[in-house]
PDB file of C-alpha atoms and ligand atoms in Angstrom:
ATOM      1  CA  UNK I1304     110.174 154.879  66.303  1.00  0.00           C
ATOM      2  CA  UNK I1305     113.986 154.685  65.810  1.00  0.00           C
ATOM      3  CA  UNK I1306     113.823 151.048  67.404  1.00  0.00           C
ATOM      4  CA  UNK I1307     111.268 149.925  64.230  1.00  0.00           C
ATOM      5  CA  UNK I1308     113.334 151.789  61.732  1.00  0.00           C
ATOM      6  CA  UNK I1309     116.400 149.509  63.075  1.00  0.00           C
ATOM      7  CA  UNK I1310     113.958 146.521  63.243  1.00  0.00           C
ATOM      8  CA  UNK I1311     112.778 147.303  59.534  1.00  0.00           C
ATOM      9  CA  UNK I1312     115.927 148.098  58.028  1.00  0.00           C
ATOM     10  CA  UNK I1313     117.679 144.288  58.930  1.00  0.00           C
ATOM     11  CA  UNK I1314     114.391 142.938  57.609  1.00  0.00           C
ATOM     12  CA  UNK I1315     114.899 144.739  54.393  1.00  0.00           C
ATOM     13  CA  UNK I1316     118.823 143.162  54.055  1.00  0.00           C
ATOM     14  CA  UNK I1317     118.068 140.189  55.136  1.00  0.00           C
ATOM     15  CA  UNK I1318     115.037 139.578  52.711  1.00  0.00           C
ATOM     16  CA  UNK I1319     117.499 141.194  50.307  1.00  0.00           C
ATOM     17  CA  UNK I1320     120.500 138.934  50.879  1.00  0.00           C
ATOM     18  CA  UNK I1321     118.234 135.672  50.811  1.00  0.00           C
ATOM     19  CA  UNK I1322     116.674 136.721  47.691  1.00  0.00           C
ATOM     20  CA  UNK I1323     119.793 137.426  45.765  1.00  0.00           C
ATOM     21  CA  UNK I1324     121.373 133.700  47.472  1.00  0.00           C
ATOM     22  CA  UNK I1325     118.327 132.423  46.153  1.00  0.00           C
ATOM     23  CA  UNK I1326     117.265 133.903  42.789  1.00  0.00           C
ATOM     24  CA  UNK I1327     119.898 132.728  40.722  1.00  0.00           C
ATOM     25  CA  UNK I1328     119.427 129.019  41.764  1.00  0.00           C
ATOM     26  CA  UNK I1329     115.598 129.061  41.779  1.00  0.00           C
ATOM     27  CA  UNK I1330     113.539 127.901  38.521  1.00  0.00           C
ATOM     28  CA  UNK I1331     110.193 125.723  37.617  1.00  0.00           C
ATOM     29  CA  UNK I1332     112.717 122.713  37.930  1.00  0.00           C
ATOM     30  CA  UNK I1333     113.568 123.644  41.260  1.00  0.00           C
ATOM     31  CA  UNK I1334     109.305 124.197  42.559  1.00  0.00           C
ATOM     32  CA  UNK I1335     109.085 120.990  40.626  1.00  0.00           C
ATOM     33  CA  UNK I1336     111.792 119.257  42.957  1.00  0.00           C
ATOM     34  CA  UNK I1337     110.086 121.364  45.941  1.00  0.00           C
ATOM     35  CA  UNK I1338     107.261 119.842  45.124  1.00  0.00           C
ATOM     36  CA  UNK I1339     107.856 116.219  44.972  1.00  0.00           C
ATOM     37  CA  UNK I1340     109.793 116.315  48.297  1.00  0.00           C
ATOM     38  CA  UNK I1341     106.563 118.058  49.801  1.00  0.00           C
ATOM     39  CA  UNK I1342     104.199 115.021  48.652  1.00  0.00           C
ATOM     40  CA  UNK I1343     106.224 112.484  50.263  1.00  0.00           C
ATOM     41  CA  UNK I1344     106.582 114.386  52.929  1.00  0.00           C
ATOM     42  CA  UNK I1345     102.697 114.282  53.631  1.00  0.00           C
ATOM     43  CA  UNK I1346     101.156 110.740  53.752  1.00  0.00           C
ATOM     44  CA  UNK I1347      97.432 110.880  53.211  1.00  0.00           C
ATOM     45  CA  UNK I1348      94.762 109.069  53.150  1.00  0.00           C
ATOM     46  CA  UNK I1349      94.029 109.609  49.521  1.00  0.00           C
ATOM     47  CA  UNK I1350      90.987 107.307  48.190  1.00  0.00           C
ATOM     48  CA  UNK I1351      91.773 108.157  44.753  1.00  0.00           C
ATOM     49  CA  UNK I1352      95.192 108.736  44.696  1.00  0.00           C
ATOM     50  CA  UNK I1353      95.064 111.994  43.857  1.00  0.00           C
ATOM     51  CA  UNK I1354      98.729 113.635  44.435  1.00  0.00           C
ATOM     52  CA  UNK I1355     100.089 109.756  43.973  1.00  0.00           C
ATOM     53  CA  UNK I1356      98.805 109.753  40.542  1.00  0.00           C
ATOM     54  CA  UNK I1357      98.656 113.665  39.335  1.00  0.00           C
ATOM     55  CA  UNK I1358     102.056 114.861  41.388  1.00  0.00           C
ATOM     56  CA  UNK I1359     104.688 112.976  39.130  1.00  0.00           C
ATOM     57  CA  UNK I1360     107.438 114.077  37.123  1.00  0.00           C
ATOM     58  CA  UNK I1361     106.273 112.396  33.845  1.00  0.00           C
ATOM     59  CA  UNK I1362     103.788 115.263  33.417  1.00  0.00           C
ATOM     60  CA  UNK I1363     104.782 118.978  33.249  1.00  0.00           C
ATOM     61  CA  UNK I1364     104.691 120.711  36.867  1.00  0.00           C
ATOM     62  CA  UNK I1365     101.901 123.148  35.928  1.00  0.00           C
ATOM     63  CA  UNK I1366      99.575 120.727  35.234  1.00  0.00           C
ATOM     64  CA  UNK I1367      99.623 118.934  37.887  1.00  0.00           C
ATOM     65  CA  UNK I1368      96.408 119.269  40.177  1.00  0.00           C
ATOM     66  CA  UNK I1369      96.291 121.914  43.208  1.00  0.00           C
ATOM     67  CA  UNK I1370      99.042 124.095  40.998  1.00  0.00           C
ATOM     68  CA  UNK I1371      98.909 126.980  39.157  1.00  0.00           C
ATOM     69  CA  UNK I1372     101.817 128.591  37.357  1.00  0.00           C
ATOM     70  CA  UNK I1373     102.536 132.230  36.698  1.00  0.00           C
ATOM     71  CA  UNK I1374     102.938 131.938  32.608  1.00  0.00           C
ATOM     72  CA  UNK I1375     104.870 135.458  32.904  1.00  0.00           C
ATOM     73  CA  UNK I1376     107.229 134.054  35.353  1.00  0.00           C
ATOM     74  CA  UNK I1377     107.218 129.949  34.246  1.00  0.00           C
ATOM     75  CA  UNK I1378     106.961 129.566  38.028  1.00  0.00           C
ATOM     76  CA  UNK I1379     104.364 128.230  40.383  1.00  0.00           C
ATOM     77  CA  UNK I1380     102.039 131.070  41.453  1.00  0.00           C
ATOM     78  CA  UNK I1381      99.421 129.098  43.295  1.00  0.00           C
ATOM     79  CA  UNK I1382      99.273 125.725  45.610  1.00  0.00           C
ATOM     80  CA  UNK I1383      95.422 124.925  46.244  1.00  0.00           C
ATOM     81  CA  UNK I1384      95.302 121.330  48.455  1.00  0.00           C
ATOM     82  CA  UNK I1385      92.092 122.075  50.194  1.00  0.00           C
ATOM     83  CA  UNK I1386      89.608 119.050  51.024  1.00  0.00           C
ATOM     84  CA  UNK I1387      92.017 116.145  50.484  1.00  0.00           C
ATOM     85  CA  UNK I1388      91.856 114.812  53.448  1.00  0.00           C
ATOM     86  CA  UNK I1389      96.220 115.038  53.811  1.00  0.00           C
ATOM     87  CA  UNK I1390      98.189 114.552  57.175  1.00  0.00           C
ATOM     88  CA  UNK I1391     101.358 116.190  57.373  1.00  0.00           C
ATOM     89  CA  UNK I1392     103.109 119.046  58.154  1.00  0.00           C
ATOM     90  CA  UNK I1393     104.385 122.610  56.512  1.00  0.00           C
ATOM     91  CA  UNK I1394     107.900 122.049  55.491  1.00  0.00           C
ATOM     92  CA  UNK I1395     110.247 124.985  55.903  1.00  0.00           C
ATOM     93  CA  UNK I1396     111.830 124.008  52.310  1.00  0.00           C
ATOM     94  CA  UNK I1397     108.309 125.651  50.735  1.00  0.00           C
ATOM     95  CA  UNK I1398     110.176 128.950  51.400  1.00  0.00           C
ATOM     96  CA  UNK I1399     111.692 128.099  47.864  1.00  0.00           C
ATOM     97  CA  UNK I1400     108.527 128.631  45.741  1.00  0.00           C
ATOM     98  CA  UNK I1401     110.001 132.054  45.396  1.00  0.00           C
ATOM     99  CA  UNK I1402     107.075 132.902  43.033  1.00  0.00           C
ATOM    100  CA  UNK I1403     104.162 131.909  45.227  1.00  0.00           C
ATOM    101  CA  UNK I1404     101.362 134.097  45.775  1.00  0.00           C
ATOM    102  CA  UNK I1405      98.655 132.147  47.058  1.00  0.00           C
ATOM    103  CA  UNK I1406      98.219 129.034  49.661  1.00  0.00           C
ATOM    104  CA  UNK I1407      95.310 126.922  50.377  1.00  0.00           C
ATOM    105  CA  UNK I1408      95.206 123.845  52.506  1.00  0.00           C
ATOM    106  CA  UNK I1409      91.809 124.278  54.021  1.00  0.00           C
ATOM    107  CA  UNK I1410      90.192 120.861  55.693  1.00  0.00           C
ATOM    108  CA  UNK I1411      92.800 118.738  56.006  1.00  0.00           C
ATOM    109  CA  UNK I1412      95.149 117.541  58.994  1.00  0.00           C
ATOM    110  CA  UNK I1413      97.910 119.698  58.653  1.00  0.00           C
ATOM    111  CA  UNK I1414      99.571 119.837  62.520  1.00  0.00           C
ATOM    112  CA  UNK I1415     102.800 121.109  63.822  1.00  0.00           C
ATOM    113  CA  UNK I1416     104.288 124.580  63.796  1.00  0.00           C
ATOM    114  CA  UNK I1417     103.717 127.080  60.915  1.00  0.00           C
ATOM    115  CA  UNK I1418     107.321 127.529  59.873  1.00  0.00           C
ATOM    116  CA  UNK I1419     108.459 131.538  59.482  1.00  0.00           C
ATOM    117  CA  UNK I1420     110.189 130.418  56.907  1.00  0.00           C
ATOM    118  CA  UNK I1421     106.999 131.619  54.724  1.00  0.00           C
ATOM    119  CA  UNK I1422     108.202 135.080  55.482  1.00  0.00           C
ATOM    120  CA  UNK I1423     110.168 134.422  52.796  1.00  0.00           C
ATOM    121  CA  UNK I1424     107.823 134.434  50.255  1.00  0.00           C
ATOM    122  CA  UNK I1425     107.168 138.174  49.679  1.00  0.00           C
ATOM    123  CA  UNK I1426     104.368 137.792  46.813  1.00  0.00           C
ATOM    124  CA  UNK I1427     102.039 135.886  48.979  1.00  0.00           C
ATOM    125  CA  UNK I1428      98.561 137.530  48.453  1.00  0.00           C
ATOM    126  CA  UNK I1429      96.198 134.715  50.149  1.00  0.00           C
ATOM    127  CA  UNK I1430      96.670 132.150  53.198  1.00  0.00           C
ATOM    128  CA  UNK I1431      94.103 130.012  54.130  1.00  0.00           C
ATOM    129  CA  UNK I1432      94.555 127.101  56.303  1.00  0.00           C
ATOM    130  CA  UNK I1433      90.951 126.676  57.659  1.00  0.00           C
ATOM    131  CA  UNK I1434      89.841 123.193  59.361  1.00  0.00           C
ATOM    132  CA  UNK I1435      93.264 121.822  60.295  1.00  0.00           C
ATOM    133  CA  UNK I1436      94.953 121.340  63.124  1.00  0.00           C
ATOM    134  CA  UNK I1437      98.353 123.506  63.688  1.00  0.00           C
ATOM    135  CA  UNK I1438      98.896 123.742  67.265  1.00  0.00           C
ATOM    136  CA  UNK I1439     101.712 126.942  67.389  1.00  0.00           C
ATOM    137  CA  UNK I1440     101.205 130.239  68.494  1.00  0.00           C
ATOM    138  CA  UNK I1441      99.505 132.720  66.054  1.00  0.00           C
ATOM    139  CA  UNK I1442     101.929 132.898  63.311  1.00  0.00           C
ATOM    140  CA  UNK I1443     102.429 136.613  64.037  1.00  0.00           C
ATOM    141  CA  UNK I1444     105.381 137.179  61.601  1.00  0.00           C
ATOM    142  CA  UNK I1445     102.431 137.044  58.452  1.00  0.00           C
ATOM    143  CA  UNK I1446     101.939 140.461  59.178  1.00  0.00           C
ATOM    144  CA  UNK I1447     105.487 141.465  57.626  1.00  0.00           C
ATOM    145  CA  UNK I1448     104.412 140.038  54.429  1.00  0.00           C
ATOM    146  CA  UNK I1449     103.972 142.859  52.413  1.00  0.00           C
ATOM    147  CA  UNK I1450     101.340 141.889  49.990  1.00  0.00           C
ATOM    148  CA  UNK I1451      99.641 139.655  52.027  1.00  0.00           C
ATOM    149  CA  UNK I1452      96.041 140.429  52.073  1.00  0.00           C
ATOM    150  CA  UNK I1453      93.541 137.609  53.069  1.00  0.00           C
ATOM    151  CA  UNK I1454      94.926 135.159  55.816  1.00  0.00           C
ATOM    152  CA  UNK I1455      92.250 132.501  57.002  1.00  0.00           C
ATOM    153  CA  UNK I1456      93.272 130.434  60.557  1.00  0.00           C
ATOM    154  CA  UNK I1457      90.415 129.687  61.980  1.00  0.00           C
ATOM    155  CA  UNK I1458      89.434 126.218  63.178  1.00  0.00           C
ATOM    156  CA  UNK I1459      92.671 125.333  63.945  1.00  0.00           C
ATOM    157  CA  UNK I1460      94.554 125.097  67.689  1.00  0.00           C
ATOM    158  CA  UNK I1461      96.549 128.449  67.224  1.00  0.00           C
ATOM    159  CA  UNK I1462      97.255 130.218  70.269  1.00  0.00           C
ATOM    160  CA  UNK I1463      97.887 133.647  71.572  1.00  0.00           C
ATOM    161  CA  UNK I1464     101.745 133.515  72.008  1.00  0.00           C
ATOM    162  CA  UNK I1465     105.042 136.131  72.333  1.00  0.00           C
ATOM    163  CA  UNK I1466     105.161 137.174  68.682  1.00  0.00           C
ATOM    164  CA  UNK I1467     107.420 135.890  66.555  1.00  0.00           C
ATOM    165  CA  UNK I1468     109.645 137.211  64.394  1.00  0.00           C
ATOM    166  CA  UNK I1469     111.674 135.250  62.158  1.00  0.00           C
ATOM    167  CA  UNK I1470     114.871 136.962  61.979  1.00  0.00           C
TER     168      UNK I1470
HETATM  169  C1  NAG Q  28     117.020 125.308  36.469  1.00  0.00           C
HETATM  170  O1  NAG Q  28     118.314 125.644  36.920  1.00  0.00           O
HETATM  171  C2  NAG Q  28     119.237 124.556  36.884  1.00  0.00           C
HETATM  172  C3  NAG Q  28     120.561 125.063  37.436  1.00  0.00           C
HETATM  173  O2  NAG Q  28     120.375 125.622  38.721  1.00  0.00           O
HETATM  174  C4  NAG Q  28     119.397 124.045  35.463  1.00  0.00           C
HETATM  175  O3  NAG Q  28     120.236 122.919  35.459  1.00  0.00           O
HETATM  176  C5  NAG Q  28     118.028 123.674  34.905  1.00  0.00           C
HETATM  177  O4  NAG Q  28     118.148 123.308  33.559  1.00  0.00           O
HETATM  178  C6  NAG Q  28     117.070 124.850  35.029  1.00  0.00           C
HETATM  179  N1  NAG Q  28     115.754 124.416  34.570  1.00  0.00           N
HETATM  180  C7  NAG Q  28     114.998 125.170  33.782  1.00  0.00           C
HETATM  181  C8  NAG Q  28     113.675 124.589  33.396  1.00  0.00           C
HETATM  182  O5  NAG Q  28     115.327 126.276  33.420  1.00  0.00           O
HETATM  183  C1  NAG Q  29      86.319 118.473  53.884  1.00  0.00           C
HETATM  184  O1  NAG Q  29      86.895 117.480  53.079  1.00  0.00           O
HETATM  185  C2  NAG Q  29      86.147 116.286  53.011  1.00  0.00           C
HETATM  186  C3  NAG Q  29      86.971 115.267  52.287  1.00  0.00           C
HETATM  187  O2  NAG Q  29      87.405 115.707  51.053  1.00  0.00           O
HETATM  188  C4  NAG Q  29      84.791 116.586  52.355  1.00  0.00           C
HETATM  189  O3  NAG Q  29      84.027 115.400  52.279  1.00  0.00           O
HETATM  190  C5  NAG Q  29      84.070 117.633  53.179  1.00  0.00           C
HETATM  191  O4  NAG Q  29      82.865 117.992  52.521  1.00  0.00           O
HETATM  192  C6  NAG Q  29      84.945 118.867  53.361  1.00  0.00           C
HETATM  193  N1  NAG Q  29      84.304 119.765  54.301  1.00  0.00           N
HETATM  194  C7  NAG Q  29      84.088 121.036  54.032  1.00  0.00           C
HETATM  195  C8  NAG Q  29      83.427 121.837  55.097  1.00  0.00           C
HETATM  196  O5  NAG Q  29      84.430 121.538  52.961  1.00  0.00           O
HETATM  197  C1  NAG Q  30     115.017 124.991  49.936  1.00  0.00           C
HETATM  198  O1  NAG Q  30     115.181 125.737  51.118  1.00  0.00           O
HETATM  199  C2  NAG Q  30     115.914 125.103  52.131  1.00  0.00           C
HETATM  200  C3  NAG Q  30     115.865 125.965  53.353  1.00  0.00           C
HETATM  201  O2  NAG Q  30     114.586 125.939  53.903  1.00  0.00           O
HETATM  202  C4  NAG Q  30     117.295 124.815  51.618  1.00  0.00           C
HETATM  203  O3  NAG Q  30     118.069 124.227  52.637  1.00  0.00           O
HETATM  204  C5  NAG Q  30     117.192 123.895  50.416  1.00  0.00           C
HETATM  205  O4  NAG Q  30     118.452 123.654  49.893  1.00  0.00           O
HETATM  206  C6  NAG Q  30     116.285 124.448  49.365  1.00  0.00           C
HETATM  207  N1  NAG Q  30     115.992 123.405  48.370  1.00  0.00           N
HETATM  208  C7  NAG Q  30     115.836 123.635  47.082  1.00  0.00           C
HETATM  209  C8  NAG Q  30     115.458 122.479  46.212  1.00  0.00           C
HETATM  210  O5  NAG Q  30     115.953 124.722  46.592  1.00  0.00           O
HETATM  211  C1  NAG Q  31      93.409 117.048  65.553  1.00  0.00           C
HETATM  212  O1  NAG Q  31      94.148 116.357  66.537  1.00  0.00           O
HETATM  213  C2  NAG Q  31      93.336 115.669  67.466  1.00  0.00           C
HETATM  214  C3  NAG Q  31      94.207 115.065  68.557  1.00  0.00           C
HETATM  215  O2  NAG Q  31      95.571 115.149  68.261  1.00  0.00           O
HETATM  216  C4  NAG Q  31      92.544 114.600  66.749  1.00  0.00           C
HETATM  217  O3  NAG Q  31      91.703 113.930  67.643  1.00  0.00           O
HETATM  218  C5  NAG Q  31      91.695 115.260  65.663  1.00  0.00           C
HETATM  219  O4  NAG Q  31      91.027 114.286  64.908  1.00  0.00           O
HETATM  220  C6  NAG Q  31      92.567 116.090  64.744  1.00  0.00           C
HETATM  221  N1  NAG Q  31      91.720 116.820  63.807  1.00  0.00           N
HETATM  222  C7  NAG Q  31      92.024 116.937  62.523  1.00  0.00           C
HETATM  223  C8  NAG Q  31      91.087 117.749  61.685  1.00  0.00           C
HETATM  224  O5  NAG Q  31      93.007 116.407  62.043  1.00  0.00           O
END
């Protein structure tokens, strides 16, 4: 018991420390920025063009498809990319949608590692990566997401590894 009190109490200061680095620096600008380094970072096969045309920074953030913004916050809330037939990986960076509380990138060809990075994001509600391909072991460290409350893996190449923690 004493050794998950210990184990809980640096997750607390170190989620606390990174917010407060973070917060004051974060805004819509910032997702926005987040945002267009994520779609070149994925190359697609994209028949109509779809993030090519929609994910640009001559139209407003929120409007662009796949993203939903919090109107409380003015931040994104939600990043839906399902069925788009995309190739790439999960970017550590994505960390920095501070305000993100739901992820969907079902059927495409995501790969790679799921980066614990995303333990970052302490709203997240909803993960759902069905149909893709990430080869790394069960991303264990979901589970310290507080709010986290529907997580979807399957069809994917995840494997039973030594959890992992990312701190
Ligand atoms: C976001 O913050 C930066 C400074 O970090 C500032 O220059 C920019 O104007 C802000 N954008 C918005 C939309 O508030
Ligand atoms: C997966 O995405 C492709 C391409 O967008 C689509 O044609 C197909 O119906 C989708 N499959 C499922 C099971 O949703
Ligand atoms: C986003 O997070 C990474 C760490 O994953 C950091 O190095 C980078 O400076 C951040 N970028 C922005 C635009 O906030
Ligand atoms: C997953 O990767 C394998 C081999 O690397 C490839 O043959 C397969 O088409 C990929 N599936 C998806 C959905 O990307």
């Amino acid at each position: 018991m004493g050794r998950s009190c210990n184990l809980l109490f640096v997750l607390v200061v170190f989620i606390l420390l990174h917010t407060s680095l973070s917060s004051t620096v974060l805004n819509i600008s910032t997702d926005e920025a987040v945002l267009l380094a994520y779609k070149s970072h994925i190359s697609y096969f994209d028949p109509n063009n779809i993030l090519t045309t929609h994910w640009s920074s001559s139209r407003l953030v929120c409007n662009w498809i796949g993203i939903t913004c919090s109107s409380r916050h003015h931040r994104v809330s939600a990043l839906d990319i399902s069925n788009m037939q995309l190739y790439g990986t999960i970017p550590p960076y994505l960390e920095n949608l501070s305000f993100l509380v739901s992820i969907s990138i079902d059927n495409n060809s995501f790969h790679g590692e799921f980066p614990k990075e995303l333990a970052y994001l302490q709203r997240l509600k909803l993960i759902s990566v069905r149909r893709n391909n990430f080869t790394s072991a069960i991303p264990t460290f979901l589970s310290l997401l507080p709010n986290l409350r529907i997580v979807h893996l399957q069809s994917n190449q995840f494997f039973r590894g030594n959890p992992v923690f990312p701190f």
